[in-house]
Coordinates of C-alpha atoms in Angstrom, one line a residue:
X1 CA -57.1 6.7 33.4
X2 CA -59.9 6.0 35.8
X3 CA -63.8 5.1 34.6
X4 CA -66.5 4.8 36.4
X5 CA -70.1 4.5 35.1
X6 CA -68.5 5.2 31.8
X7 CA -67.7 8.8 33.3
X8 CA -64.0 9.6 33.4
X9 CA -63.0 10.4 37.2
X10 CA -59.2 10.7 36.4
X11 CA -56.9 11.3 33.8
X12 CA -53.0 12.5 34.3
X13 CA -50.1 10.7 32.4
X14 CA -47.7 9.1 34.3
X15 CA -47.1 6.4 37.1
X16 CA -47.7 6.9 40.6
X17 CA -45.8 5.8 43.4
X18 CA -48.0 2.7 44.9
X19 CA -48.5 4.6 48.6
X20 CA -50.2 7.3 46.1
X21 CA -51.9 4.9 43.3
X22 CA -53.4 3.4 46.4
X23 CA -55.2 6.5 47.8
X24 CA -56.3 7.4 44.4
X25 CA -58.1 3.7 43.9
X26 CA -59.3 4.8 47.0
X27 CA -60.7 8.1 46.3
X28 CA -62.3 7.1 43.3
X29 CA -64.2 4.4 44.9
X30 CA -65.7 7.0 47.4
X31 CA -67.3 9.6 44.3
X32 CA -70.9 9.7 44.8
X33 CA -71.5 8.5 40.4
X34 CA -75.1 9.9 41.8
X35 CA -74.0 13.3 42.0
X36 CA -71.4 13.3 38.9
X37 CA -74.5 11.7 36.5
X38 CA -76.5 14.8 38.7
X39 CA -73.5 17.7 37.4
X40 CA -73.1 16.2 34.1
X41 CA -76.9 16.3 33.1
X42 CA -77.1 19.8 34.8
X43 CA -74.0 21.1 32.5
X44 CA -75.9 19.1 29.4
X45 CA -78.8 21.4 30.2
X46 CA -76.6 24.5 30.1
X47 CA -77.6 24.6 34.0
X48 CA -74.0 24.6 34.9

């Protein structure tokens, strides 16, 4: 499980292979939190 800004970004049981567990570290560093907070608030709001 991946957090960031106490949002969850990613959550799937199981190990990765390390060529793949690296690209997802990756990935998850790259999410704009700006946006997520952004779509989170909106869905909150029934804005969805």
């Amino acid at each position: 499980m991946i957090f960031r800004e106490h949002v969850i970004i990613y959550a799937q049981p199981g190990a990765l292979p390390a060529g793949a567990f690296d690209d997802l570290i990756a990935r998850a560093k790259e999410i704009d939190m700006a946006k997520v907070h952004e779509e989170i608030a909106n869905e909150s709001k029934g804005e969805a």
